[in-house]
């Protein structure tokens, strides 16, 4: 005869797993903790540091993270202390939600309004007092489960009503489905909350109503964080409309991707008409739209920019867009389209592309029918142009062995496989390419134990490459705009050939071609680097190749701009992002030059083919790897011989957390600290103690941290120098904080 399951002191009995009292609640609490952890990462990396609501979003994440941590602890072992910590943390999460909601709905964070500033102070005090009173009652007066549930439900109802009203009002104004999402999230949470009220005995002694309530809050949490990014994507669409109209209807590209970042992250990039990154002066306009505090403020900011920039609102605006393989891509596309439609933009969806392919298509569309026609503005046109140029550039030279390409389980995988169909195999005078890590069916595999960033930071090959010693390998990143080469030497030691190596290889070959073609005096070839470039590479370029080097601030936009100052500008960041830029004058000289001998003609033909093979709009891992293969074939080099061109100086990069990163101001292409006063003198004194010593400190753009880079003659000295400079940074940072 079956007996009913009875509660003991109001709690159900459960089967334990490895000593865990409530396994399902622990597991589902952990899922919530991960959702907040990922959300915090998204906020810190995607939302501008000066956006007023950013700190409130972050605290929402921090409080949520802590509350689910204590939930895990409590449901693992139910003691008096763990129960109280769980209830206090859960209360803090609910009460913070009640505090945060009016701040966001009524934008109490706006400093320009004295009334709102006063209201924010009063509301903050009220919420703190309510939470203190709540905890005090439970601790010192009466531990009452019914009261605790009632207090949390009451606080939840307040925020649910506000969010529902906010969603309804926003939807009525914009008539876009995404505008109603906060209200839909609230509805989901209310349904999930009903599980707390409709209690039942644990199913199979494991899953009860309370654990299902925990499970039910995972998706709304993820949805909430994604909703923050949707707003940014919508605003990017508005910015693209302004940019296109300002440029008389030229086509602007928009790429939805987060490159080398984890699969749950996502972001958006704007592409200017010539395939370059958004003009630097427009970044301020992007910030203006991103910081708009409400739908009304966004409309006002948009109209003000339109007027300030003398943009005709009736002018045609056109855009193209694509995305990578991330699961959130289609969701963000809907927000992008909503923005385009709101701004009256003519748009074309190119579906799945690599970032460089969208840059290529954007330039092709804007130059079609002009003397600067860049190619056929289609994905197929990209493959045909690249393959034709590769065949011409390789010129019958034999490629030494096959190439294993790690595609980071990203969009580069299927696109490389498609490109291979257009390329000749090794038996046909081309190249054999083995593709690994091209699983795009499971988006969660993106950049997991693979990709250029994994190889660069970990100094190891992806497990899936399974390369034998001296076999040539390379890795792309998630959207295929970075490229890193590597191999195992005969002793199976890992050898990295990063962006510095690719830049020196390209500069060496192009310089040789220019001289051999008879254009050595007519083409100024130069290399652009950042402070992170290894000092040995800089010495090799200036002393062995005898080419000029320019150092710029970190960031592709800075390198690309500096590269255009040369006839032929070569730039690659150490992470493998880079390309070669040929000026209009250089292209005219190359295409119109009359060679004086068969040797000059051969070198000139190869140089012409390179100008077509290299994607000059942006770093392109697919075209870059083919260019590297062409160069190695021409020089009959293996990766070992490439590696022997120079020896990298031992280096160390460390991250130092500081109270306020904004006090660190760098000058001289970020190689010197202008402030705090005296910091650079201390760094210089340390550097002077080491042979081949070099070090600099650079503030992070997204978090309160400073990155210290150090080089020296030996690894031990590089580590010592980095540690010493790190101590200087910590010392001056906290001295400044104490006197501030």
XYZ file of C-alpha atoms in Angstrom:
740
model
C 0.000 0.000 0.000
C 1.378 3.469 -1.011
C 1.700 6.055 1.722
C 1.542 9.798 1.004
C 4.834 11.721 1.091
C 4.831 13.952 4.145
C 6.669 17.193 4.791
C 8.972 17.523 7.784
C 8.869 21.008 9.300
C 7.395 22.244 6.002
C 10.105 20.627 3.841
C 9.925 17.651 1.488
C 12.287 14.669 1.708
C 14.702 14.234 -1.248
C 17.099 11.609 -2.538
C 20.628 12.869 -2.017
C 23.291 12.856 -4.744
C 26.938 12.928 -3.575
C 25.735 14.389 -0.293
C 23.706 17.156 -1.964
C 20.292 17.414 -0.297
C 18.323 18.906 -3.210
C 20.213 18.088 -6.436
C 17.687 19.603 -8.850
C 17.514 22.924 -7.000
C 21.318 23.081 -6.863
C 21.641 22.349 -10.587
C 18.978 24.863 -11.634
C 20.415 27.492 -9.272
C 23.770 26.957 -10.950
C 22.151 27.582 -14.341
C 20.857 30.922 -13.031
C 24.297 31.819 -11.679
C 25.805 31.116 -15.109
C 23.134 33.278 -16.766
C 24.061 36.225 -14.532
C 27.794 35.599 -14.980
C 27.404 35.656 -18.753
C 25.134 38.710 -18.556
C 27.680 40.646 -16.490
C 30.307 39.843 -19.114
C 28.016 41.112 -21.881
C 27.299 44.370 -20.049
C 30.969 45.037 -19.335
C 32.051 44.365 -22.919
C 29.111 45.684 -24.967
C 27.612 48.672 -23.131
C 29.622 51.935 -23.175
C 31.323 52.740 -19.882
C 29.720 56.188 -19.784
C 26.154 54.924 -20.283
C 24.312 56.076 -17.113
C 22.388 52.831 -16.560
C 25.423 50.586 -16.961
C 26.257 50.534 -13.232
C 22.652 49.638 -12.347
C 22.710 46.788 -14.869
C 25.985 45.546 -13.403
C 24.680 45.645 -9.837
C 21.612 43.728 -10.987
C 24.011 41.061 -12.200
C 26.204 41.102 -9.091
C 23.277 40.820 -6.681
C 21.698 38.086 -8.800
C 24.989 36.168 -8.970
C 25.438 36.260 -5.193
C 21.821 35.276 -4.509
C 22.103 32.161 -6.677
C 25.451 31.277 -5.110
C 23.828 31.236 -1.665
C 20.918 29.278 -3.129
C 23.385 26.615 -4.288
C 24.988 26.492 -0.831
C 21.643 26.261 0.992
C 20.184 23.539 -1.230
C 23.422 21.588 -0.921
C 23.171 21.503 2.870
C 20.283 22.961 4.842
C 21.674 24.488 8.020
C 20.379 27.432 10.018
C 23.132 29.711 8.668
C 22.865 28.571 5.024
C 19.093 29.020 5.108
C 19.381 32.574 6.421
C 22.041 33.506 3.872
C 19.831 32.136 1.091
C 16.790 34.095 2.277
C 18.747 37.306 2.828
C 20.393 37.083 -0.604
C 17.121 36.236 -2.334
C 15.516 39.195 -0.583
C 18.365 41.441 -1.683
C 17.816 40.336 -5.286
C 14.075 41.034 -5.153
C 14.455 44.341 -3.307
C 17.182 45.460 -5.721
C 14.806 44.671 -8.569
C 12.197 46.864 -6.890
C 14.817 49.628 -6.517
C 16.195 49.334 -10.044
C 12.865 49.187 -11.893
C 11.686 52.780 -11.193
C 15.238 54.011 -11.867
C 15.056 52.507 -15.365
C 11.380 53.124 -16.128
C 11.409 56.766 -15.003
C 15.132 57.297 -15.723
C 15.904 58.627 -12.267
C 19.595 58.289 -13.142
C 19.546 61.418 -15.315
C 21.919 63.820 -13.562
C 20.682 66.806 -15.562
C 17.386 66.817 -13.689
C 17.650 68.096 -10.072
C 14.186 66.728 -9.319
C 15.098 63.242 -10.517
C 18.411 63.366 -8.664
C 16.526 64.149 -5.433
C 13.974 61.422 -6.118
C 16.799 58.925 -6.753
C 18.440 59.742 -3.420
C 15.139 59.413 -1.556
C 14.203 56.178 -3.352
C 17.644 54.722 -2.598
C 17.260 55.531 1.099
C 13.722 54.089 1.187
C 14.808 50.810 -0.445
C 17.835 50.422 1.834
C 15.698 51.030 4.919
C 13.050 48.565 3.718
C 15.667 45.857 3.150
C 17.361 46.514 6.503
C 13.963 46.385 8.227
C 13.146 43.141 6.372
C 16.375 41.426 7.453
C 16.133 42.811 10.995
C 12.573 41.510 11.422
C 13.600 38.012 10.291
C 16.774 38.020 12.389
C 15.811 39.711 15.653
C 12.024 39.454 15.833
C 10.561 36.390 14.173
C 11.790 33.955 11.498
C 8.475 33.864 9.621
C 8.252 31.977 6.292
C 4.813 33.395 5.474
C 5.997 36.966 6.049
C 9.155 36.404 3.983
C 7.117 35.064 1.061
C 4.654 37.941 1.335
C 7.382 40.605 1.435
C 9.103 39.188 -1.633
C 5.847 38.812 -3.564
C 4.854 42.402 -2.714
C 8.202 43.756 -3.925
C 7.892 41.612 -7.044
C 4.390 42.882 -7.800
C 5.595 46.508 -7.671
C 8.270 45.920 -10.311
C 6.049 43.663 -12.427
C 3.356 46.353 -12.648
C 5.922 48.991 -13.600
C 7.566 46.808 -16.267
C 4.215 45.822 -17.752
C 3.146 49.463 -17.995
C 6.523 50.443 -19.450
C 6.310 47.714 -22.101
C 2.762 48.650 -23.073
C 3.644 52.334 -23.412
C 6.808 51.617 -25.414
C 5.004 49.177 -27.719
C 2.220 51.670 -28.353
C 4.813 54.253 -29.362
C 7.084 52.078 -31.528
C 4.734 49.273 -32.667
C 7.682 46.838 -32.667
C 7.379 43.341 -31.081
C 10.722 43.645 -29.278
C 9.413 46.697 -27.414
C 7.011 44.413 -25.526
C 9.680 41.982 -24.361
C 10.060 43.374 -20.792
C 6.350 42.744 -20.279
C 6.667 39.257 -21.741
C 9.559 38.512 -19.390
C 7.385 39.636 -16.476
C 4.556 37.341 -17.627
C 6.978 34.404 -17.793
C 8.268 35.087 -14.276
C 4.713 35.326 -12.899
C 3.901 31.939 -14.406
C 7.087 30.455 -12.989
C 6.363 32.036 -9.591
C 3.061 30.163 -9.442
C 5.106 26.999 -8.902
C 6.068 28.363 -5.470
C 2.395 28.540 -4.584
C 1.301 25.248 -6.214
C 3.561 22.965 -4.208
C 3.713 19.173 -4.714
C 5.867 16.253 -3.494
C 9.194 15.742 -5.300
C 8.904 13.755 -8.525
C 11.154 10.694 -8.228
C 12.312 12.191 -4.938
C 14.343 14.830 -6.819
C 12.306 17.454 -8.699
C 9.810 19.540 -6.726
C 7.904 22.755 -7.450
C 10.615 24.905 -5.875
C 13.341 23.489 -8.126
C 11.143 24.016 -11.186
C 10.699 27.644 -10.096
C 14.489 27.940 -10.198
C 14.544 26.370 -13.666
C 11.780 28.705 -14.823
C 13.838 31.818 -14.061
C 16.837 30.834 -16.232
C 15.362 31.770 -19.624
C 13.927 35.146 -18.476
C 17.340 36.061 -17.053
C 19.090 35.263 -20.339
C 16.314 37.055 -22.216
C 16.663 40.157 -20.036
C 20.381 40.513 -20.728
C 19.869 39.936 -24.456
C 17.160 42.586 -24.462
C 19.812 45.128 -23.422
C 21.865 44.269 -26.529
C 18.766 44.404 -28.760
C 18.410 48.076 -27.895
C 22.014 48.696 -28.955
C 21.514 46.894 -32.286
C 18.366 48.952 -32.950
C 20.347 52.151 -32.341
C 23.143 50.974 -34.629
C 20.544 50.681 -37.387
C 19.563 54.311 -36.785
C 23.213 55.344 -36.926
C 23.656 53.454 -40.207
C 20.714 55.377 -41.668
C 22.317 58.703 -40.736
C 25.692 57.643 -42.133
C 24.221 56.501 -45.443
C 22.171 59.663 -45.921
C 25.165 61.825 -45.023
C 27.124 60.029 -47.764
C 24.406 60.567 -50.377
C 22.886 57.120 -50.182
C 26.074 55.079 -50.247
C 25.637 51.604 -48.794
C 26.659 50.990 -45.176
C 27.450 47.480 -43.927
C 26.368 46.070 -40.573
C 27.885 42.844 -39.243
C 26.422 41.017 -36.240
C 29.271 39.119 -34.605
C 31.434 38.949 -31.499
C 34.511 37.609 -33.293
C 36.761 35.590 -30.942
C 34.506 35.944 -27.873
C 32.484 33.092 -26.280
C 29.408 31.822 -28.175
C 26.875 33.470 -25.857
C 28.342 36.920 -26.527
C 27.343 38.944 -29.543
C 27.930 42.410 -30.916
C 27.627 44.607 -33.965
C 30.098 46.351 -36.307
C 29.520 49.132 -38.830
C 31.263 49.122 -42.211
C 31.877 52.302 -44.223
C 31.272 52.411 -48.015
C 34.846 51.506 -49.001
C 34.777 48.481 -46.728
C 36.685 50.202 -43.946
C 35.620 50.519 -40.330
C 33.319 53.375 -39.333
C 35.034 56.765 -39.555
C 36.449 57.678 -36.136
C 34.611 61.009 -35.945
C 31.293 59.133 -36.000
C 32.056 57.185 -32.846
C 30.865 60.166 -30.817
C 27.530 60.036 -32.664
C 27.273 56.328 -31.867
C 27.830 57.111 -28.182
C 25.135 59.799 -28.287
C 22.540 57.338 -29.579
C 23.686 54.555 -27.251
C 23.348 56.806 -24.210
C 19.847 58.032 -25.017
C 17.886 57.346 -21.842
C 14.467 56.496 -23.289
C 12.531 56.059 -26.519
C 11.705 59.760 -26.461
C 15.314 60.746 -25.729
C 16.495 58.452 -28.528
C 14.133 60.113 -30.998
C 15.305 63.551 -29.894
C 18.999 62.555 -30.129
C 18.432 61.105 -33.604
C 16.696 64.248 -34.867
C 19.342 66.497 -33.316
C 22.153 64.575 -35.011
C 20.231 64.710 -38.249
C 20.020 68.485 -37.971
C 23.565 69.054 -36.700
C 25.004 67.003 -39.561
C 22.808 68.706 -42.174
C 21.296 65.403 -43.256
C 18.266 65.405 -45.556
C 15.701 63.075 -43.891
C 14.121 62.433 -47.319
C 17.409 61.244 -48.839
C 17.828 57.558 -49.660
C 19.509 55.396 -47.017
C 20.818 51.934 -47.898
C 22.449 49.152 -45.907
C 23.526 45.537 -46.162
C 24.003 43.200 -43.246
C 25.073 39.691 -42.327
C 25.787 37.638 -39.219
C 27.973 34.827 -38.000
C 26.760 31.484 -36.655
C 25.937 32.503 -33.077
C 22.552 31.336 -31.825
C 21.545 34.886 -30.881
C 22.199 36.191 -34.399
C 18.664 35.768 -35.845
C 17.205 37.364 -32.725
C 19.420 40.437 -33.097
C 18.689 40.630 -36.809
C 15.038 41.271 -35.946
C 16.058 44.281 -33.813
C 18.318 45.530 -36.610
C 15.530 45.271 -39.184
C 13.156 47.066 -36.811
C 15.653 49.948 -36.656
C 16.065 50.014 -40.436
C 12.317 50.084 -40.986
C 11.833 52.808 -38.393
C 14.448 54.954 -40.173
C 13.269 54.151 -43.698
C 16.414 52.293 -44.791
C 16.557 50.099 -47.889
C 18.335 46.952 -46.741
C 19.558 43.576 -48.000
C 20.176 40.553 -45.796
C 23.224 38.525 -46.884
C 22.538 35.885 -44.201
C 25.679 34.061 -42.999
C 29.024 35.588 -44.008
C 32.460 36.100 -42.529
C 33.060 39.676 -41.423
C 35.632 40.275 -44.210
C 33.171 38.989 -46.814
C 30.650 41.640 -45.754
C 33.372 44.306 -45.931
C 34.241 43.062 -49.434
C 30.616 43.103 -50.615
C 30.041 46.577 -49.152
C 32.994 47.972 -51.089
C 31.988 46.145 -54.286
C 28.463 47.551 -54.154
C 29.716 51.106 -53.681
C 32.368 50.931 -56.411
C 30.409 48.985 -59.029
C 30.454 50.762 -62.390
C 33.261 53.124 -61.344
C 36.982 53.118 -62.267
C 37.597 51.687 -58.782
C 35.347 48.617 -59.287
C 36.446 46.155 -56.593
C 34.659 43.045 -57.852
C 31.350 41.239 -58.110
C 29.265 42.111 -55.008
C 28.260 38.544 -54.137
C 29.606 35.716 -52.032
C 30.367 33.788 -55.221
C 32.137 36.847 -56.619
C 34.372 36.834 -53.524
C 35.336 33.202 -54.093
C 35.956 33.645 -57.809
C 38.127 36.752 -57.372
C 40.143 35.201 -54.531
C 40.707 31.884 -56.347
C 41.678 33.560 -59.633
C 44.193 35.787 -57.846
C 45.644 32.824 -55.929
C 46.227 30.862 -59.137
C 47.959 33.851 -60.705
C 50.058 34.616 -57.618
C 51.211 31.042 -57.002
C 52.525 31.014 -60.574
C 53.119 27.269 -60.757
C 55.277 27.153 -57.618
C 54.934 24.037 -55.518
C 53.359 24.322 -52.074
C 55.360 22.348 -49.527
C 52.826 19.913 -48.031
C 49.249 20.430 -46.969
C 47.756 22.981 -44.583
C 45.530 22.198 -41.601
C 43.091 25.029 -40.892
C 41.265 25.314 -37.555
C 38.076 27.284 -38.252
C 37.094 27.905 -34.589
C 33.754 26.142 -35.203
C 32.628 29.434 -36.705
C 31.343 30.826 -39.950
C 34.821 30.552 -41.483
C 34.410 26.753 -41.648
C 31.644 26.479 -44.251
C 32.990 29.523 -46.114
C 36.472 28.004 -46.382
C 34.995 24.719 -47.615
C 33.140 26.693 -50.280
C 36.306 28.592 -51.243
C 38.222 25.312 -51.593
C 35.845 24.315 -54.411
C 37.271 27.182 -56.469
C 40.937 26.502 -55.647
C 43.262 24.090 -57.489
C 44.454 21.129 -55.440
C 48.158 20.416 -54.927
C 48.131 17.938 -57.831
C 46.709 20.738 -59.998
C 49.420 23.189 -58.958
C 47.521 24.553 -55.971
C 47.120 23.586 -52.316
C 45.572 20.820 -50.223
C 43.680 22.188 -47.232
C 42.439 20.071 -44.338
C 39.574 21.753 -42.475
C 39.088 21.045 -38.754
C 36.809 22.577 -36.134
C 34.044 23.562 -38.564
C 31.043 22.460 -36.476
C 28.454 25.201 -36.929
C 25.486 22.944 -36.162
C 26.210 23.320 -32.453
C 26.742 27.063 -31.830
C 28.002 26.387 -28.317
C 31.175 24.897 -29.857
C 32.233 28.285 -31.276
C 35.764 29.243 -30.107
C 35.723 26.340 -27.622
C 39.260 24.922 -27.352
C 39.970 26.233 -30.817
C 40.417 29.428 -32.822
C 43.120 32.051 -33.149
C 42.629 33.527 -29.669
C 42.812 30.084 -28.021
C 46.081 29.346 -29.829
C 47.608 32.781 -29.211
C 46.791 33.057 -25.508
C 47.303 29.386 -24.655
C 50.438 28.928 -26.755
C 49.209 25.505 -27.842
C 47.525 23.857 -30.799
C 43.807 23.023 -30.691
C 43.287 19.372 -29.664
C 41.416 18.675 -32.919
C 44.339 19.650 -35.148
C 46.278 16.440 -34.337
C 49.206 17.782 -36.345
C 52.470 15.895 -36.581
C 55.809 17.675 -36.047
C 56.696 20.243 -38.748
C 53.186 20.119 -40.284
C 51.871 23.571 -41.202
C 48.778 24.696 -39.269
C 46.770 27.868 -38.843
C 43.705 29.039 -36.922
C 40.966 31.536 -37.740
C 38.777 33.274 -35.181
C 34.982 33.116 -34.928
C 34.222 35.532 -37.778
C 37.388 34.777 -39.796
C 39.126 38.157 -39.595
C 42.148 36.916 -37.604
C 44.820 34.417 -38.627
C 47.534 32.705 -36.575
C 50.052 30.146 -37.919
C 51.889 27.557 -35.815
C 53.674 24.217 -35.919
C 55.356 21.650 -33.715
C 59.123 21.388 -34.113
C 60.914 18.044 -34.392
C 60.867 17.785 -30.577
C 57.078 18.444 -30.569
C 57.573 21.872 -28.970
C 54.912 24.398 -29.957
C 56.037 27.277 -32.196
C 53.749 30.270 -32.782
C 53.805 32.395 -35.932
C 51.563 35.306 -34.962
C 50.548 38.573 -36.575
C 54.036 40.040 -36.160
C 55.448 37.113 -38.143
C 52.819 37.454 -40.876
C 53.544 41.188 -41.165
C 57.311 40.666 -41.500
C 56.790 37.862 -44.042
C 54.472 40.030 -46.160
C 56.777 43.073 -45.925
C 59.809 40.994 -46.887
C 58.086 39.483 -49.935
C 56.422 42.651 -51.199
C 59.648 44.615 -50.773
C 61.525 41.971 -52.769
C 58.851 41.916 -55.484
C 58.909 45.716 -55.818
C 62.688 45.736 -56.235
C 62.713 42.750 -58.610
C 59.974 44.361 -60.723
C 61.980 47.570 -61.007
C 59.624 49.533 -58.767
C 61.829 49.639 -55.665
C 62.352 53.396 -55.876
C 58.752 54.115 -56.889
C 56.878 52.290 -54.120
C 57.309 53.222 -50.472
C 56.616 50.071 -48.462
C 56.067 50.501 -44.724
C 54.913 48.485 -41.713
C 52.509 49.650 -39.005
C 52.650 48.132 -35.525
C 51.320 48.743 -32.025
C 53.250 48.830 -28.769
C 52.367 45.150 -28.287
C 54.507 44.111 -31.304
C 57.547 42.168 -30.213
C 60.655 44.325 -30.209
C 62.575 41.702 -32.184
C 60.106 42.026 -35.067
C 60.578 45.803 -35.113
C 64.370 45.426 -35.198
C 64.115 42.851 -37.996
C 61.981 45.180 -40.134
C 64.129 48.269 -39.619
C 67.596 46.670 -39.583
C 67.287 43.612 -41.855
C 64.485 44.605 -44.244
C 65.411 48.299 -44.027
C 61.760 49.343 -44.105
C 60.145 52.114 -42.044
C 57.955 51.225 -39.052
C 55.205 53.401 -37.620
C 53.721 52.695 -34.176
C 50.076 53.593 -33.510
C 47.531 53.218 -30.755
C 46.023 49.776 -30.325
C 43.056 49.059 -32.596
C 42.643 48.132 -36.251
C 41.154 51.527 -37.098
C 44.412 53.217 -36.055
C 46.625 50.759 -37.912
C 44.571 50.868 -41.097
C 44.592 54.662 -41.151
C 48.374 54.775 -40.666
C 48.898 52.124 -43.375
C 47.184 54.331 -45.956
C 50.010 56.860 -45.563
C 52.379 54.475 -47.382
C 52.233 53.430 -51.022
C 52.058 49.895 -49.670
C 51.159 49.668 -45.983
C 51.464 46.360 -44.139
C 49.778 46.016 -40.766
C 48.979 43.085 -38.497
C 48.265 43.128 -34.805
C 49.984 40.386 -32.827
C 46.586 38.647 -32.547
C 46.607 38.039 -36.312
C 44.214 40.771 -37.439
C 45.611 42.714 -40.368
C 46.034 43.183 -44.098
C 48.054 45.024 -46.752
C 46.802 48.328 -48.180
C 47.841 49.506 -51.657
C 47.290 53.215 -52.349
C 45.648 54.379 -55.584
C 49.006 55.767 -56.697
C 50.700 52.429 -56.012
C 48.064 50.524 -57.959
C 48.448 52.866 -60.942
C 52.232 52.462 -60.904
C 51.994 48.690 -60.618
C 49.383 48.291 -63.364
C 50.967 50.760 -65.813
C 54.619 49.841 -65.330
C 56.403 48.426 -68.379
C 58.833 45.688 -67.270
C 62.299 45.730 -68.807
C 63.053 42.003 -68.549
C 61.345 38.620 -68.133
C 62.419 38.615 -64.471
C 60.795 42.005 -63.903
C 57.670 40.824 -65.736
C 57.406 37.738 -63.517
C 57.805 39.768 -60.310
C 55.316 42.362 -61.576
C 52.715 39.699 -62.417
C 53.011 38.261 -58.906
C 52.701 41.719 -57.365
C 49.591 42.453 -59.455
C 48.051 39.150 -58.383
C 48.749 39.957 -54.719
C 46.834 43.236 -55.007
C 43.803 41.164 -56.038
C 44.330 38.293 -53.613
C 44.643 40.430 -50.468
C 41.373 41.807 -49.117
C 42.426 45.418 -48.607
C 39.248 46.450 -46.814
C 39.994 44.671 -43.543
C 41.863 41.724 -42.037
C 40.627 38.599 -43.839
C 41.847 35.245 -42.552
C 40.876 33.369 -45.733
C 42.685 35.644 -48.178
C 45.558 36.195 -45.724
C 46.240 32.463 -45.387
C 46.344 32.097 -49.176
C 48.761 35.035 -49.363
C 51.002 33.388 -46.756
C 50.925 30.129 -48.742
C 51.880 32.001 -51.919
C 54.855 33.640 -50.182
C 56.109 30.396 -48.629
C 55.826 28.654 -52.006
C 57.763 31.395 -53.793
C 60.523 31.317 -51.185
C 60.451 27.491 -50.896
C 60.233 27.925 -47.128
C 58.758 25.666 -44.508
C 57.292 27.099 -41.309
C 60.600 26.234 -39.608
C 62.569 28.480 -41.973
C 59.952 31.203 -41.565
C 60.356 30.928 -37.791
C 64.141 31.356 -38.089
C 63.926 34.862 -39.631
C 64.290 36.340 -36.117
C 63.975 35.283 -32.488
C 61.221 36.842 -30.377
C 62.263 38.536 -27.191
C 60.764 36.846 -24.098
C 57.738 38.839 -22.981
C 55.016 38.916 -20.358
C 51.556 40.498 -20.335
C 49.832 40.933 -16.966
C 46.518 42.426 -15.895
C 46.437 44.710 -12.835
C 43.137 45.654 -11.183
C 42.972 49.313 -10.092
C 40.370 51.491 -8.338
C 40.054 53.860 -11.318
C 41.532 53.160 -14.765
C 40.725 56.694 -15.937
C 43.711 58.199 -14.094
C 46.091 56.413 -16.481
C 46.620 58.521 -19.611
C 48.969 57.156 -22.276
C 50.805 59.072 -25.019
C 53.370 58.244 -27.720
C 51.206 55.465 -29.264
C 50.403 54.199 -25.754
C 54.088 53.533 -24.973
C 54.396 56.214 -22.261
C 52.222 57.260 -19.323
C 51.474 60.962 -19.142
C 49.616 60.525 -15.874
C 49.650 59.844 -12.994
C 52.674 62.133 -12.608
C 55.901 60.303 -11.856
C 54.665 56.851 -12.922
C 56.567 56.815 -16.209
C 59.827 57.855 -14.527
C 59.564 54.853 -12.210
C 58.853 52.552 -15.168
C 61.835 53.946 -17.094
C 64.104 53.343 -14.094
C 63.014 49.706 -13.937
C 63.407 49.170 -17.703
C 66.960 50.511 -17.572
C 68.016 47.635 -15.323
C 67.403 44.950 -17.945
C 69.115 44.100 -21.232
C 66.725 44.666 -24.151
C 64.200 45.850 -21.577
C 60.964 47.469 -22.701
C 57.702 47.930 -20.829
C 54.540 49.997 -20.952
C 51.203 50.181 -19.145
C 47.866 50.711 -20.867
C 44.461 51.190 -19.246
C 41.667 48.853 -20.288
C 38.839 50.374 -22.264
C 36.105 48.312 -20.568
C 37.100 47.601 -16.971
C 39.052 49.082 -14.055
C 42.287 47.359 -14.959
C 45.665 48.203 -16.467
C 47.585 45.835 -18.741
C 51.356 45.770 -18.334
C 53.557 44.485 -21.158
C 57.244 43.754 -20.606
C 60.130 42.429 -22.706
C 63.697 41.517 -21.768
C 66.592 39.327 -22.859
C 65.442 36.311 -20.801
C 62.068 35.013 -19.679
C 62.972 35.424 -16.018
C 63.933 39.060 -16.554
C 60.743 39.738 -18.547
C 58.699 38.287 -15.667
C 60.627 40.375 -13.125
C 60.171 43.543 -15.158
C 56.440 42.945 -15.576
C 56.070 42.308 -11.839
C 58.041 45.452 -11.001
C 56.005 47.668 -13.306
C 52.856 46.058 -11.936
C 53.859 47.132 -8.421
C 54.414 50.684 -9.672
C 50.935 50.741 -11.195
C 49.324 49.442 -7.997
C 51.244 51.921 -5.867
C 50.395 55.033 -7.887
C 46.797 53.907 -8.389
C 46.102 53.579 -4.673
C 48.056 56.715 -3.781
C 45.897 58.643 -6.209
C 42.731 57.041 -4.840
C 43.637 58.033 -1.259
C 44.203 61.664 -2.227
C 41.195 61.925 -4.527
